[in-house]
PDB file of C-alpha atoms and ligand atoms in Angstrom:
ATOM      1  CA  UNK A   1     157.882 244.240  27.331  1.00  0.00           C
ATOM      2  CA  UNK A   2     157.764 244.576  31.088  1.00  0.00           C
ATOM      3  CA  UNK A   3     154.717 243.117  32.756  1.00  0.00           C
ATOM      4  CA  UNK A   4     153.599 243.607  36.325  1.00  0.00           C
ATOM      5  CA  UNK A   5     153.146 240.659  38.681  1.00  0.00           C
ATOM      6  CA  UNK A   6     151.169 239.963  41.842  1.00  0.00           C
ATOM      7  CA  UNK A   7     153.442 240.391  44.890  1.00  0.00           C
ATOM      8  CA  UNK A   8     153.227 237.600  47.493  1.00  0.00           C
ATOM      9  CA  UNK A   9     151.784 238.532  50.885  1.00  0.00           C
ATOM     10  CA  UNK A  10     154.380 238.784  53.668  1.00  0.00           C
ATOM     11  CA  UNK A  11     152.081 236.618  55.893  1.00  0.00           C
ATOM     12  CA  UNK A  12     149.409 233.950  55.501  1.00  0.00           C
ATOM     13  CA  UNK A  13     145.792 234.584  54.564  1.00  0.00           C
ATOM     14  CA  UNK A  14     144.613 233.544  58.022  1.00  0.00           C
ATOM     15  CA  UNK A  15     147.257 235.456  59.946  1.00  0.00           C
ATOM     16  CA  UNK A  16     145.496 238.769  60.518  1.00  0.00           C
ATOM     17  CA  UNK A  17     143.460 237.303  63.341  1.00  0.00           C
ATOM     18  CA  UNK A  18     140.160 238.813  64.263  1.00  0.00           C
ATOM     19  CA  UNK A  19     140.600 241.794  61.970  1.00  0.00           C
ATOM     20  CA  UNK A  20     140.016 240.007  58.659  1.00  0.00           C
ATOM     21  CA  UNK A  21     139.053 236.426  57.892  1.00  0.00           C
ATOM     22  CA  UNK A  22     141.272 234.270  55.675  1.00  0.00           C
ATOM     23  CA  UNK A  23     138.701 233.851  52.913  1.00  0.00           C
ATOM     24  CA  UNK A  24     138.429 237.611  52.473  1.00  0.00           C
ATOM     25  CA  UNK A  25     142.209 237.952  52.339  1.00  0.00           C
ATOM     26  CA  UNK A  26     142.604 235.122  49.831  1.00  0.00           C
ATOM     27  CA  UNK A  27     139.885 236.432  47.504  1.00  0.00           C
ATOM     28  CA  UNK A  28     141.132 239.991  47.881  1.00  0.00           C
ATOM     29  CA  UNK A  29     144.687 238.994  46.948  1.00  0.00           C
ATOM     30  CA  UNK A  30     144.220 236.220  44.385  1.00  0.00           C
ATOM     31  CA  UNK A  31     141.072 237.532  42.689  1.00  0.00           C
ATOM     32  CA  UNK A  32     140.789 241.303  43.131  1.00  0.00           C
ATOM     33  CA  UNK A  33     144.463 242.280  43.152  1.00  0.00           C
ATOM     34  CA  UNK A  34     145.341 239.670  40.521  1.00  0.00           C
ATOM     35  CA  UNK A  35     142.616 241.094  38.271  1.00  0.00           C
ATOM     36  CA  UNK A  36     144.095 244.598  38.541  1.00  0.00           C
ATOM     37  CA  UNK A  37     147.494 243.194  37.566  1.00  0.00           C
ATOM     38  CA  UNK A  38     146.073 241.228  34.631  1.00  0.00           C
ATOM     39  CA  UNK A  39     144.003 244.121  33.338  1.00  0.00           C
ATOM     40  CA  UNK A  40     146.917 246.552  33.745  1.00  0.00           C
ATOM     41  CA  UNK A  41     149.146 244.292  31.665  1.00  0.00           C
ATOM     42  CA  UNK A  42     146.388 243.933  29.107  1.00  0.00           C
ATOM     43  CA  UNK A  43     145.850 247.721  28.954  1.00  0.00           C
ATOM     44  CA  UNK A  44     149.591 248.282  28.486  1.00  0.00           C
ATOM     45  CA  UNK A  45     149.605 246.221  25.275  1.00  0.00           C
ATOM     46  CA  UNK A  46     147.679 249.043  23.575  1.00  0.00           C
ATOM     47  CA  UNK A  47     149.122 251.959  25.589  1.00  0.00           C
ATOM     48  CA  UNK A  48     151.132 254.188  23.279  1.00  0.00           C
ATOM     49  CA  UNK A  49     153.155 256.302  25.726  1.00  0.00           C
ATOM     50  CA  UNK A  50     156.342 254.979  27.341  1.00  0.00           C
ATOM     51  CA  UNK A  51     155.723 254.160  31.000  1.00  0.00           C
ATOM     52  CA  UNK A  52     157.920 253.797  34.090  1.00  0.00           C
ATOM     53  CA  UNK A  53     158.173 250.394  35.720  1.00  0.00           C
ATOM     54  CA  UNK A  54     158.210 251.979  39.194  1.00  0.00           C
ATOM     55  CA  UNK A  55     154.580 251.979  40.307  1.00  0.00           C
ATOM     56  CA  UNK A  56     154.770 255.224  42.299  1.00  0.00           C
ATOM     57  CA  UNK A  57     156.406 257.077  39.416  1.00  0.00           C
ATOM     58  CA  UNK A  58     153.855 255.692  36.991  1.00  0.00           C
ATOM     59  CA  UNK A  59     150.959 256.734  39.274  1.00  0.00           C
ATOM     60  CA  UNK A  60     152.373 260.261  39.510  1.00  0.00           C
ATOM     61  CA  UNK A  61     152.154 260.537  35.702  1.00  0.00           C
ATOM     62  CA  UNK A  62     148.439 259.692  35.673  1.00  0.00           C
ATOM     63  CA  UNK A  63     146.241 262.655  34.763  1.00  0.00           C
ATOM     64  CA  UNK A  64     142.773 263.227  33.306  1.00  0.00           C
ATOM     65  CA  UNK A  65     143.988 262.201  29.840  1.00  0.00           C
ATOM     66  CA  UNK A  66     145.246 258.801  30.980  1.00  0.00           C
ATOM     67  CA  UNK A  67     143.025 255.957  29.710  1.00  0.00           C
ATOM     68  CA  UNK A  68     140.737 254.664  32.476  1.00  0.00           C
ATOM     69  CA  UNK A  69     142.006 251.121  31.923  1.00  0.00           C
ATOM     70  CA  UNK A  70     145.474 252.297  32.953  1.00  0.00           C
ATOM     71  CA  UNK A  71     144.337 254.634  35.724  1.00  0.00           C
ATOM     72  CA  UNK A  72     142.036 252.153  37.472  1.00  0.00           C
ATOM     73  CA  UNK A  73     144.226 249.071  37.212  1.00  0.00           C
ATOM     74  CA  UNK A  74     147.535 250.798  37.898  1.00  0.00           C
ATOM     75  CA  UNK A  75     145.934 252.398  40.938  1.00  0.00           C
ATOM     76  CA  UNK A  76     144.518 249.054  41.999  1.00  0.00           C
ATOM     77  CA  UNK A  77     147.938 247.430  41.740  1.00  0.00           C
ATOM     78  CA  UNK A  78     149.804 250.248  43.530  1.00  0.00           C
ATOM     79  CA  UNK A  79     147.205 250.679  46.283  1.00  0.00           C
ATOM     80  CA  UNK A  80     146.944 246.989  47.169  1.00  0.00           C
ATOM     81  CA  UNK A  81     150.713 246.491  47.024  1.00  0.00           C
ATOM     82  CA  UNK A  82     151.065 249.242  49.637  1.00  0.00           C
ATOM     83  CA  UNK A  83     148.123 247.964  51.674  1.00  0.00           C
ATOM     84  CA  UNK A  84     149.496 244.421  52.109  1.00  0.00           C
ATOM     85  CA  UNK A  85     152.777 245.833  53.374  1.00  0.00           C
ATOM     86  CA  UNK A  86     151.406 248.134  56.029  1.00  0.00           C
ATOM     87  CA  UNK A  87     149.469 245.541  57.999  1.00  0.00           C
ATOM     88  CA  UNK A  88     151.052 242.799  60.052  1.00  0.00           C
ATOM     89  CA  UNK A  89     149.926 239.867  62.191  1.00  0.00           C
ATOM     90  CA  UNK A  90     152.450 240.726  64.871  1.00  0.00           C
ATOM     91  CA  UNK A  91     150.595 243.767  66.070  1.00  0.00           C
ATOM     92  CA  UNK A  92     151.807 247.275  66.441  1.00  0.00           C
ATOM     93  CA  UNK A  93     155.422 248.121  66.071  1.00  0.00           C
ATOM     94  CA  UNK A  94     156.911 251.402  67.103  1.00  0.00           C
ATOM     95  CA  UNK A  95     157.011 254.500  64.961  1.00  0.00           C
ATOM     96  CA  UNK A  96     160.345 256.009  64.027  1.00  0.00           C
ATOM     97  CA  UNK A  97     161.200 259.172  65.987  1.00  0.00           C
ATOM     98  CA  UNK A  98     160.996 261.145  62.706  1.00  0.00           C
ATOM     99  CA  UNK A  99     157.470 259.984  61.888  1.00  0.00           C
ATOM    100  CA  UNK A 100     156.307 260.436  65.464  1.00  0.00           C
ATOM    101  CA  UNK A 101     157.605 264.025  65.430  1.00  0.00           C
ATOM    102  CA  UNK A 102     155.891 264.728  62.101  1.00  0.00           C
ATOM    103  CA  UNK A 103     152.586 263.290  63.330  1.00  0.00           C
ATOM    104  CA  UNK A 104     152.769 265.290  66.549  1.00  0.00           C
ATOM    105  CA  UNK A 105     153.612 268.461  64.615  1.00  0.00           C
ATOM    106  CA  UNK A 106     150.640 267.978  62.257  1.00  0.00           C
ATOM    107  CA  UNK A 107     148.022 266.424  64.511  1.00  0.00           C
ATOM    108  CA  UNK A 108     149.150 266.953  68.096  1.00  0.00           C
ATOM    109  CA  UNK A 109     149.133 263.275  69.013  1.00  0.00           C
ATOM    110  CA  UNK A 110     149.177 259.890  67.295  1.00  0.00           C
ATOM    111  CA  UNK A 111     145.696 259.273  68.661  1.00  0.00           C
ATOM    112  CA  UNK A 112     144.424 262.502  67.083  1.00  0.00           C
ATOM    113  CA  UNK A 113     145.961 261.468  63.762  1.00  0.00           C
ATOM    114  CA  UNK A 114     144.302 258.043  63.977  1.00  0.00           C
ATOM    115  CA  UNK A 115     140.978 259.604  64.889  1.00  0.00           C
ATOM    116  CA  UNK A 116     141.116 262.018  61.937  1.00  0.00           C
ATOM    117  CA  UNK A 117     142.147 259.196  59.575  1.00  0.00           C
ATOM    118  CA  UNK A 118     139.246 257.106  60.860  1.00  0.00           C
ATOM    119  CA  UNK A 119     136.875 259.974  60.081  1.00  0.00           C
ATOM    120  CA  UNK A 120     138.258 260.116  56.524  1.00  0.00           C
ATOM    121  CA  UNK A 121     137.677 256.386  56.118  1.00  0.00           C
ATOM    122  CA  UNK A 122     134.169 256.473  57.568  1.00  0.00           C
ATOM    123  CA  UNK A 123     133.199 259.673  55.787  1.00  0.00           C
ATOM    124  CA  UNK A 124     134.193 258.420  52.349  1.00  0.00           C
ATOM    125  CA  UNK A 125     131.047 257.631  50.401  1.00  0.00           C
ATOM    126  CA  UNK A 126     131.177 254.440  48.351  1.00  0.00           C
ATOM    127  CA  UNK A 127     134.290 252.616  47.171  1.00  0.00           C
ATOM    128  CA  UNK A 128     137.712 254.111  47.677  1.00  0.00           C
ATOM    129  CA  UNK A 129     140.664 254.575  49.992  1.00  0.00           C
ATOM    130  CA  UNK A 130     141.677 256.634  53.013  1.00  0.00           C
ATOM    131  CA  UNK A 131     145.253 257.907  53.118  1.00  0.00           C
ATOM    132  CA  UNK A 132     147.976 259.397  55.242  1.00  0.00           C
ATOM    133  CA  UNK A 133     150.358 260.996  52.764  1.00  0.00           C
ATOM    134  CA  UNK A 134     153.351 263.321  52.508  1.00  0.00           C
ATOM    135  CA  UNK A 135     153.226 266.405  50.274  1.00  0.00           C
ATOM    136  CA  UNK A 136     156.089 267.893  48.248  1.00  0.00           C
ATOM    137  CA  UNK A 137     157.047 270.103  51.215  1.00  0.00           C
ATOM    138  CA  UNK A 138     157.359 267.037  53.459  1.00  0.00           C
ATOM    139  CA  UNK A 139     154.163 267.770  55.389  1.00  0.00           C
ATOM    140  CA  UNK A 140     151.694 265.037  56.325  1.00  0.00           C
ATOM    141  CA  UNK A 141     148.075 265.231  55.232  1.00  0.00           C
ATOM    142  CA  UNK A 142     144.973 263.040  55.255  1.00  0.00           C
ATOM    143  CA  UNK A 143     142.663 262.433  52.335  1.00  0.00           C
ATOM    144  CA  UNK A 144     140.308 259.967  50.753  1.00  0.00           C
ATOM    145  CA  UNK A 145     140.021 259.093  47.076  1.00  0.00           C
ATOM    146  CA  UNK A 146     137.407 257.359  44.958  1.00  0.00           C
ATOM    147  CA  UNK A 147     137.718 253.997  43.220  1.00  0.00           C
ATOM    148  CA  UNK A 148     141.428 253.109  42.766  1.00  0.00           C
ATOM    149  CA  UNK A 149     142.745 256.672  42.582  1.00  0.00           C
ATOM    150  CA  UNK A 150     145.485 257.742  45.009  1.00  0.00           C
ATOM    151  CA  UNK A 151     147.163 261.023  46.022  1.00  0.00           C
ATOM    152  CA  UNK A 152     150.038 260.503  43.574  1.00  0.00           C
ATOM    153  CA  UNK A 153     147.656 261.049  40.657  1.00  0.00           C
ATOM    154  CA  UNK A 154     147.010 264.420  39.077  1.00  0.00           C
ATOM    155  CA  UNK A 155     143.320 263.922  38.369  1.00  0.00           C
ATOM    156  CA  UNK A 156     140.083 265.768  39.036  1.00  0.00           C
ATOM    157  CA  UNK A 157     138.808 265.014  42.520  1.00  0.00           C
ATOM    158  CA  UNK A 158     142.245 264.889  44.119  1.00  0.00           C
ATOM    159  CA  UNK A 159     142.921 268.253  45.737  1.00  0.00           C
ATOM    160  CA  UNK A 160     146.229 267.495  47.385  1.00  0.00           C
ATOM    161  CA  UNK A 161     149.046 265.562  45.735  1.00  0.00           C
ATOM    162  CA  UNK A 162     151.523 263.527  47.716  1.00  0.00           C
ATOM    163  CA  UNK A 163     153.040 260.153  48.429  1.00  0.00           C
ATOM    164  CA  UNK A 164     150.878 257.746  50.464  1.00  0.00           C
ATOM    165  CA  UNK A 165     152.567 256.172  53.475  1.00  0.00           C
ATOM    166  CA  UNK A 166     149.453 254.546  55.003  1.00  0.00           C
ATOM    167  CA  UNK A 167     146.306 253.520  53.158  1.00  0.00           C
ATOM    168  CA  UNK A 168     143.106 251.702  53.996  1.00  0.00           C
ATOM    169  CA  UNK A 169     140.913 249.989  51.425  1.00  0.00           C
ATOM    170  CA  UNK A 170     137.293 250.920  52.127  1.00  0.00           C
ATOM    171  CA  UNK A 171     135.766 248.987  49.227  1.00  0.00           C
ATOM    172  CA  UNK A 172     133.195 246.546  50.604  1.00  0.00           C
ATOM    173  CA  UNK A 173     135.183 243.647  49.116  1.00  0.00           C
ATOM    174  CA  UNK A 174     137.864 244.384  51.716  1.00  0.00           C
ATOM    175  CA  UNK A 175     135.633 243.701  54.712  1.00  0.00           C
ATOM    176  CA  UNK A 176     132.132 242.524  53.827  1.00  0.00           C
ATOM    177  CA  UNK A 177     132.504 238.827  54.734  1.00  0.00           C
ATOM    178  CA  UNK A 178     133.851 239.721  58.169  1.00  0.00           C
ATOM    179  CA  UNK A 179     131.877 242.852  58.958  1.00  0.00           C
ATOM    180  CA  UNK A 180     128.986 243.107  56.443  1.00  0.00           C
ATOM    181  CA  UNK A 181     127.933 246.771  56.596  1.00  0.00           C
ATOM    182  CA  UNK A 182     129.921 247.591  59.757  1.00  0.00           C
ATOM    183  CA  UNK A 183     132.671 249.704  58.234  1.00  0.00           C
ATOM    184  CA  UNK A 184     133.408 251.391  61.616  1.00  0.00           C
ATOM    185  CA  UNK A 185     134.405 248.042  63.173  1.00  0.00           C
ATOM    186  CA  UNK A 186     136.698 247.303  60.223  1.00  0.00           C
ATOM    187  CA  UNK A 187     138.350 250.729  60.423  1.00  0.00           C
ATOM    188  CA  UNK A 188     138.749 250.679  64.201  1.00  0.00           C
ATOM    189  CA  UNK A 189     140.252 247.189  64.052  1.00  0.00           C
ATOM    190  CA  UNK A 190     142.751 248.327  61.437  1.00  0.00           C
ATOM    191  CA  UNK A 191     144.808 250.136  64.077  1.00  0.00           C
ATOM    192  CA  UNK A 192     145.517 246.815  65.801  1.00  0.00           C
ATOM    193  CA  UNK A 193     147.354 245.473  62.750  1.00  0.00           C
ATOM    194  CA  UNK A 194     149.141 248.535  61.335  1.00  0.00           C
ATOM    195  CA  UNK A 195     152.857 247.944  60.849  1.00  0.00           C
ATOM    196  CA  UNK A 196     154.239 251.286  61.977  1.00  0.00           C
ATOM    197  CA  UNK A 197     157.783 250.211  61.173  1.00  0.00           C
ATOM    198  CA  UNK A 198     156.884 249.891  57.489  1.00  0.00           C
ATOM    199  CA  UNK A 199     154.865 253.133  57.567  1.00  0.00           C
ATOM    200  CA  UNK A 200     157.919 254.842  59.086  1.00  0.00           C
ATOM    201  CA  UNK A 201     160.100 253.466  56.283  1.00  0.00           C
ATOM    202  CA  UNK A 202     157.660 254.824  53.699  1.00  0.00           C
ATOM    203  CA  UNK A 203     157.759 258.201  55.454  1.00  0.00           C
ATOM    204  CA  UNK A 204     161.571 258.298  55.308  1.00  0.00           C
ATOM    205  CA  UNK A 205     161.505 257.510  51.588  1.00  0.00           C
ATOM    206  CA  UNK A 206     158.708 259.980  50.870  1.00  0.00           C
ATOM    207  CA  UNK A 207     160.406 262.983  52.450  1.00  0.00           C
ATOM    208  CA  UNK A 208     163.436 262.323  50.237  1.00  0.00           C
ATOM    209  CA  UNK A 209     161.412 262.304  47.034  1.00  0.00           C
TER     210      UNK A 209
HETATM  211 MN1  MN3 B   1     140.643 246.061  47.456  1.00  0.00          MN
END
C-alpha cells in the first residue's frame, strides 16, 4: 500500500530570516506536519474506498461523508506541502506575466490583491488558512477555511471550490514563538518571503486543470 511521506524543506529551518524563527520552522515541519502524515497513513489502513495518490486529486474527493481522520490529516499534509513551497529565503521573485494579468484583472493591482488576502488572513477566526485560489473557470478568488480544510474540498463551510496557488497557515503554531498574539505582523511579513515564481507555476498548472 502507498504511504505518504514528509517532504523535505527546500531551505534550512533558520533561513527565513526575521519572518519566522528556526525553532518554529523545525517544530512545524518535524512535529506538526509529520504528525499529519503519520495520522493520514494510519487512517488509510482502515479506509475502505480506493484513494488517489495525488494529494490535490485526493483533496478534491473529500466531502462531508469523508471520515474526519482522512479529511483533517490529508488537508494538513496537502496544505503544509504547498505552504513550504511558496515561501523562500531569497525574497520576492517576479510574477509570470499570466499571473500578473490575472491578478490585475481580478483585483486591479498586486497590492490590492495582497491587501485583500491580508484581510482574509486577519479576519479568519481561530485556526485555519487563507488562500488565493483558481476556480474551474480559471478566475482567481480569495477565501479562508477552518482547521485543515482547503478550497479543493467539497465540504460544508467552503462556498467556493478551486485550486489553491498561495496559502498562509494562520494556526498559532505557525507563528506564536516569533509573534505571540501579533498575527498582523506575521501576515504582513509573509509578503517579504513569498516565492512568486512558484505561485506563478501553480497558477499555470491550475488553469489547465
Ligand atoms: Mn501548520
